[in-house]
Coordinates of C-alpha atoms in Angstrom, one line a residue:
M1 CA 34.0 40.2 -31.1
V2 CA 35.5 42.3 -28.4
V3 CA 38.9 42.1 -26.8
T4 CA 38.5 41.5 -22.9
L5 CA 40.9 42.2 -20.1
K6 CA 41.3 38.4 -19.6
E7 CA 42.5 37.9 -23.1
I8 CA 45.0 40.8 -22.9
R9 CA 46.4 39.3 -19.6
D10 CA 46.7 35.8 -21.0
W11 CA 48.5 37.2 -24.1
L12 CA 50.8 39.5 -22.1
K13 CA 51.8 37.3 -19.0
P14 CA 54.0 34.9 -20.9
Q15 CA 55.9 37.7 -22.4
I16 CA 57.1 39.0 -19.0
A17 CA 60.3 37.4 -17.5
D18 CA 60.2 36.7 -13.7
I19 CA 56.5 37.7 -13.3
T20 CA 54.9 36.1 -10.2
A21 CA 51.2 36.8 -11.2
A22 CA 49.0 38.8 -13.5
Y23 CA 45.7 40.2 -12.2
I24 CA 42.6 41.7 -13.7
G25 CA 40.9 44.5 -11.8
R26 CA 42.5 44.3 -8.4
I27 CA 46.0 43.4 -7.1
D28 CA 47.6 41.7 -4.2
A29 CA 49.6 44.6 -2.8
S30 CA 51.9 42.5 -0.7
Q31 CA 53.4 40.8 -3.7
E32 CA 56.3 42.0 -5.8
K33 CA 56.7 41.2 -9.6
V34 CA 53.1 41.4 -10.4
I35 CA 51.0 43.3 -12.8
C36 CA 47.3 44.3 -13.1
I37 CA 45.2 45.0 -16.0
Y38 CA 42.3 47.6 -15.5
G39 CA 39.8 48.8 -18.0
R40 CA 39.8 52.7 -18.5
P41 CA 37.2 54.9 -19.7
S42 CA 37.1 55.6 -23.5
S43 CA 35.4 58.0 -25.6
S44 CA 36.8 57.1 -29.1
G45 CA 33.7 55.3 -30.3
T46 CA 33.9 56.6 -33.7
I47 CA 31.2 55.0 -36.1
A48 CA 32.0 55.2 -39.8
I49 CA 29.8 56.9 -42.3
G50 CA 27.1 54.2 -43.2
G51 CA 26.7 53.0 -39.7
L52 CA 28.1 50.4 -37.3
Q53 CA 28.0 47.7 -39.9
N54 CA 30.7 49.7 -41.8
T55 CA 33.0 50.4 -38.8
S56 CA 35.9 48.1 -39.0
S57 CA 37.6 48.6 -35.8
E58 CA 36.9 49.2 -32.0
V59 CA 39.0 50.6 -29.1
K60 CA 39.7 49.1 -25.6
S61 CA 41.4 51.5 -23.2
I62 CA 43.3 49.9 -20.4
S63 CA 45.8 50.8 -17.7
I64 CA 48.6 48.2 -16.6
L65 CA 49.9 48.6 -13.0
V66 CA 53.3 47.3 -12.7
Q67 CA 54.1 46.6 -9.1
W68 CA 57.6 45.2 -9.0
S69 CA 60.3 45.9 -6.5
K70 CA 61.3 47.8 -3.5
N71 CA 64.2 49.1 -5.7
C72 CA 62.9 51.9 -7.8
D73 CA 65.6 51.3 -10.6
I74 CA 64.7 47.7 -11.0
A75 CA 60.9 48.6 -11.0
E76 CA 61.5 51.4 -13.7
R77 CA 63.3 49.1 -16.0
K78 CA 60.8 46.2 -15.6
A79 CA 58.0 48.9 -16.4
R80 CA 59.8 50.1 -19.3
S81 CA 60.3 46.6 -20.7
I82 CA 56.6 45.9 -20.4
Y83 CA 55.8 49.3 -22.1
D84 CA 58.2 48.2 -25.1
I85 CA 56.0 45.2 -25.6
F86 CA 53.3 47.6 -26.8
H87 CA 55.1 50.6 -28.1
G88 CA 54.9 50.8 -31.9
A89 CA 53.8 47.1 -32.0
R90 CA 50.9 45.2 -33.4
A91 CA 49.7 41.7 -32.3
V92 CA 47.1 39.2 -32.6
I93 CA 45.0 38.6 -29.3
D94 CA 42.8 35.9 -29.1
G95 CA 42.4 35.9 -32.9
K96 CA 41.9 39.8 -33.2
E97 CA 44.4 41.9 -35.0
C98 CA 45.5 44.6 -32.6
F99 CA 47.4 47.9 -32.8
F100 CA 48.5 49.8 -29.7
Q101 CA 48.5 53.5 -29.1
M102 CA 50.4 54.7 -26.0
K103 CA 48.9 57.5 -23.9
N104 CA 52.2 58.5 -22.4
D105 CA 55.9 58.6 -23.6
E106 CA 56.9 56.1 -20.9
P107 CA 55.5 54.4 -17.9
V108 CA 54.4 56.8 -15.0
L109 CA 55.7 56.4 -11.6
V110 CA 52.9 56.5 -9.1
G111 CA 55.0 56.0 -6.0
T112 CA 55.2 53.1 -3.7
N113 CA 52.3 51.2 -2.1
D114 CA 51.8 50.5 1.6
N115 CA 54.3 47.7 1.3
D116 CA 57.0 50.0 0.0
I117 CA 56.8 48.2 -3.5
Y118 CA 57.3 50.8 -6.4
E119 CA 54.4 51.1 -8.9
Y120 CA 54.3 52.2 -12.4
V121 CA 51.3 52.8 -14.7
I122 CA 51.1 52.2 -18.4
D123 CA 48.0 53.6 -20.2
L124 CA 47.1 52.7 -23.7
D125 CA 44.3 52.2 -26.2
I126 CA 44.1 48.9 -28.0
I127 CA 42.6 49.4 -31.6
Y128 CA 41.4 46.0 -32.9
M129 CA 39.7 44.9 -36.0
K130 CA 36.2 43.8 -35.7
G131 CA 35.3 40.5 -37.5
W132 CA 39.1 39.8 -38.3

């Protein structure tokens, strides 16, 4: 059982106040108060001694684009509140026990899009238990 981008989105969206939409893979650049979940390359495919059948966890690497407001302070605060959902936390996503490893100490400002909406990126790894 793997954790999919859709499962992550469906788990995360109800936890974000005032969100307009949550996308997977691409975003509507004209909207404010939206996020998008993207898959990232991962190279942490560690297999336990004894083989794959003895490996108890896997990793899903994601980026969350937070496209929130034409006001930088509002966008930064919202990005931080989303970051805090994951930071130091654990959760059950679609029946899988998950732990979160943040890749940066805070959301990263990537500027504004063509519609002058501020965007932040949150990079993290989701470590989930196989067969849990």
